[in-house]
XYZ file of C-alpha atoms in Angstrom:
241
model
C -30.162 92.810 -16.060
C -30.060 93.353 -12.384
C -27.893 91.442 -9.900
C -31.201 90.174 -8.354
C -32.250 88.949 -12.274
C -29.173 86.440 -12.613
C -29.937 83.502 -14.409
C -30.617 80.684 -12.173
C -29.801 78.166 -14.374
C -25.812 76.711 -14.781
C -25.064 78.263 -18.319
C -21.590 76.285 -19.314
C -22.810 72.674 -17.583
C -21.817 69.884 -18.984
C -20.468 66.002 -18.818
C -16.955 65.719 -19.572
C -17.708 61.743 -20.566
C -19.485 63.256 -23.553
C -16.333 64.034 -25.046
C -15.269 60.553 -26.029
C -16.642 57.303 -26.363
C -13.869 56.020 -24.329
C -15.136 58.078 -21.486
C -17.470 57.087 -18.633
C -20.442 59.739 -18.336
C -21.117 60.687 -14.959
C -17.794 60.959 -13.271
C -16.544 64.174 -14.358
C -18.532 67.202 -14.898
C -17.550 71.021 -15.775
C -19.501 74.108 -15.351
C -19.206 77.974 -14.844
C -19.726 78.946 -11.231
C -22.479 77.634 -9.359
C -24.657 80.287 -7.385
C -27.204 80.062 -4.770
C -30.457 79.848 -5.730
C -29.371 77.756 -9.056
C -32.108 75.285 -10.411
C -31.177 71.580 -10.017
C -29.882 70.798 -13.559
C -31.285 67.735 -15.447
C -29.283 64.856 -16.773
C -26.393 64.912 -14.445
C -25.558 63.533 -11.031
C -26.727 66.085 -8.807
C -25.067 67.251 -6.179
C -21.668 66.165 -7.126
C -19.844 64.470 -4.386
C -16.583 66.728 -4.833
C -16.339 70.417 -6.321
C -12.947 71.372 -7.321
C -13.256 75.592 -7.354
C -10.529 76.746 -9.379
C -11.511 80.727 -8.676
C -9.624 83.310 -6.633
C -11.258 84.736 -3.525
C -11.781 87.897 -5.537
C -14.260 86.410 -7.560
C -16.275 85.070 -4.949
C -19.553 86.996 -4.285
C -20.530 84.623 -1.536
C -19.909 81.158 0.162
C -19.808 78.262 -1.860
C -23.565 77.141 -2.332
C -22.354 73.471 -2.064
C -20.907 73.912 1.035
C -22.704 71.356 3.710
C -23.792 68.875 0.399
C -20.591 68.352 -1.099
C -16.602 68.308 -0.420
C -15.407 71.695 -1.590
C -11.923 71.952 -2.495
C -10.383 75.647 -3.344
C -7.802 75.588 -5.736
C -7.039 79.017 -7.217
C -4.974 78.380 -10.139
C -4.675 82.046 -10.735
C -2.649 82.874 -7.497
C -4.494 86.069 -7.138
C -4.162 87.474 -10.775
C -7.970 86.533 -11.791
C -9.403 90.410 -11.774
C -10.479 92.940 -14.294
C -8.320 95.678 -13.599
C -5.303 94.998 -15.479
C -2.784 97.229 -16.671
C -1.985 98.178 -20.649
C 1.107 96.707 -19.896
C -0.632 93.215 -18.645
C -2.982 93.530 -21.451
C -0.297 93.833 -24.253
C 1.318 90.783 -22.344
C -1.788 88.931 -22.914
C -2.117 89.959 -26.215
C 1.469 88.379 -27.239
C 0.842 85.316 -25.231
C -2.518 84.926 -26.459
C -4.876 82.368 -24.300
C -2.542 79.021 -25.392
C 0.233 81.240 -23.614
C -1.742 81.902 -20.585
C -3.038 78.300 -20.106
C 0.842 76.803 -21.063
C 1.793 79.467 -17.976
C -0.391 77.057 -15.515
C 1.775 74.350 -16.185
C 4.360 76.118 -13.801
C 5.057 76.894 -10.255
C 2.108 76.954 -7.903
C -0.312 76.420 -10.261
C 1.004 73.208 -11.598
C 1.028 72.081 -8.158
C -2.560 72.635 -7.855
C -3.553 71.254 -11.255
C -1.640 68.229 -9.987
C -3.815 68.235 -6.688
C -6.982 68.395 -9.080
C -6.274 65.103 -10.570
C -5.445 63.860 -7.387
C -8.781 64.836 -6.470
C -10.426 63.855 -9.488
C -8.477 60.246 -9.854
C -9.970 59.677 -5.511
C -13.134 60.881 -5.538
C -15.953 58.788 -4.079
C -18.645 59.871 -6.635
C -19.197 62.516 -9.771
C -16.799 65.411 -9.436
C -17.427 69.070 -10.545
C -14.589 71.106 -11.674
C -15.324 74.934 -11.976
C -13.885 78.386 -11.827
C -15.998 81.783 -13.113
C -16.596 81.110 -16.779
C -15.840 77.360 -16.911
C -13.300 77.978 -19.743
C -10.007 78.834 -19.006
C -8.886 77.050 -15.760
C -11.459 74.483 -15.713
C -10.417 74.176 -19.676
C -6.828 73.306 -18.966
C -7.812 70.828 -15.920
C -10.324 68.626 -17.882
C -8.077 69.112 -20.968
C -5.234 67.326 -18.695
C -7.708 64.969 -17.309
C -8.687 63.772 -20.399
C -5.241 63.648 -22.025
C -4.027 61.507 -19.080
C -6.554 58.889 -19.918
C -5.895 58.787 -23.761
C -8.656 61.045 -24.978
C -7.491 62.165 -28.506
C -6.130 65.681 -29.257
C -9.559 66.677 -31.212
C -11.980 65.378 -28.880
C -10.305 67.502 -26.078
C -10.284 70.900 -28.556
C -13.913 69.937 -29.508
C -14.946 69.760 -26.138
C -13.152 72.893 -24.979
C -14.694 74.955 -28.191
C -18.349 73.807 -27.119
C -18.040 76.539 -24.085
C -17.989 79.497 -27.122
C -21.643 79.013 -27.445
C -22.491 79.245 -23.926
C -20.754 82.354 -23.467
C -23.485 84.742 -23.417
C -25.310 82.898 -20.450
C -21.795 82.929 -18.677
C -21.859 86.663 -18.906
C -24.905 87.086 -17.861
C -24.510 85.027 -14.657
C -21.214 86.584 -13.766
C -22.565 90.194 -13.685
C -23.072 89.561 -10.050
C -19.567 88.455 -9.318
C -18.242 91.134 -11.543
C -20.328 93.985 -9.356
C -18.895 92.624 -6.238
C -15.349 93.039 -7.379
C -15.596 96.160 -8.778
C -17.720 98.101 -6.889
C -19.072 100.534 -9.271
C -15.689 101.210 -10.677
C -15.591 102.169 -14.210
C -13.471 99.717 -16.360
C -11.411 102.011 -18.905
C -9.422 99.228 -20.824
C -10.857 96.904 -23.170
C -10.280 93.549 -22.378
C -9.219 91.257 -25.619
C -11.872 89.739 -27.482
C -10.303 86.185 -27.307
C -10.531 86.293 -23.627
C -14.102 86.281 -23.756
C -14.471 83.491 -26.411
C -13.015 79.760 -26.627
C -11.313 79.439 -29.861
C -9.865 75.972 -31.055
C -6.647 77.692 -31.344
C -6.069 78.367 -27.696
C -6.478 74.924 -26.698
C -4.553 73.685 -29.670
C -1.409 75.732 -28.316
C -1.884 74.336 -24.987
C -1.755 71.187 -25.985
C 0.976 71.758 -28.298
C 2.665 72.995 -24.821
C 2.137 69.586 -23.460
C 3.331 67.724 -26.029
C 6.802 69.829 -26.041
C 7.009 68.968 -22.592
C 6.798 64.914 -23.495
C 2.957 64.997 -23.135
C 0.168 64.894 -20.245
C 1.875 61.845 -18.273
C 5.586 63.172 -18.545
C 4.255 66.897 -17.401
C 2.281 65.368 -14.720
C 5.366 63.131 -13.186
C 7.578 66.062 -13.696
C 5.227 68.335 -11.629
C 5.130 65.315 -8.667
C 2.372 63.687 -9.966
C 2.338 59.817 -9.167
C 1.633 56.918 -11.497
C -0.709 55.498 -9.405
C -2.901 58.732 -9.737
C -3.104 58.386 -13.543
C -3.671 54.402 -12.753
C -6.509 55.428 -10.724
C -7.700 58.452 -12.940
C -8.009 55.992 -16.036
C -10.041 53.650 -13.685
C -12.714 56.556 -12.924
C -12.858 57.985 -16.189
C -12.866 55.135 -18.592
C -15.925 53.252 -19.626
């Protein structure tokens, strides 16, 4: 498939409110990266009032298609580390830590501060919020998991919502070809990407939630990272049914 034949429907879009009966539908959406010319999806409020783009600049092959329609907030959670040209040492470190370890690393430093900002944006939005990265799996999965944990969604439901991405990954890969082509500029990738990074295993989200629990739970982590209790109250008001 050529870049011009990129599928024109979001491959990993869903309403996070469907994760649990305690949630209000239509308030928080999650997806892979939107492209210009995408079809308008059925069954969700569109366009969203606020869009949280968690990608690095290197992942963007065009201006965000929602500019002028939505308030687009850039929150690059990987801090320039989202790329395909991994060294062998970097890949070896990833294999040792796994996806759960990578997710846990986002709780620290600049990424942790950006996650707090993401929760603040969701809590204070005037309407539906769309959270996305490139695949809608890793950074989006972490952000949504924290939001759901903060409002009292149980662990099994958070994991199940994350795992739903696995079935959508073939479509995500097809849609990401345009961005990948722009990032690699025809370079040959000689290093095999670990299979885990291309899937959405339950163990990855379970490992992340274990780390949150080790820190005293989502609310304790949020407070330690600089989040205000009033933000959690507002988030509950926005997301709970």
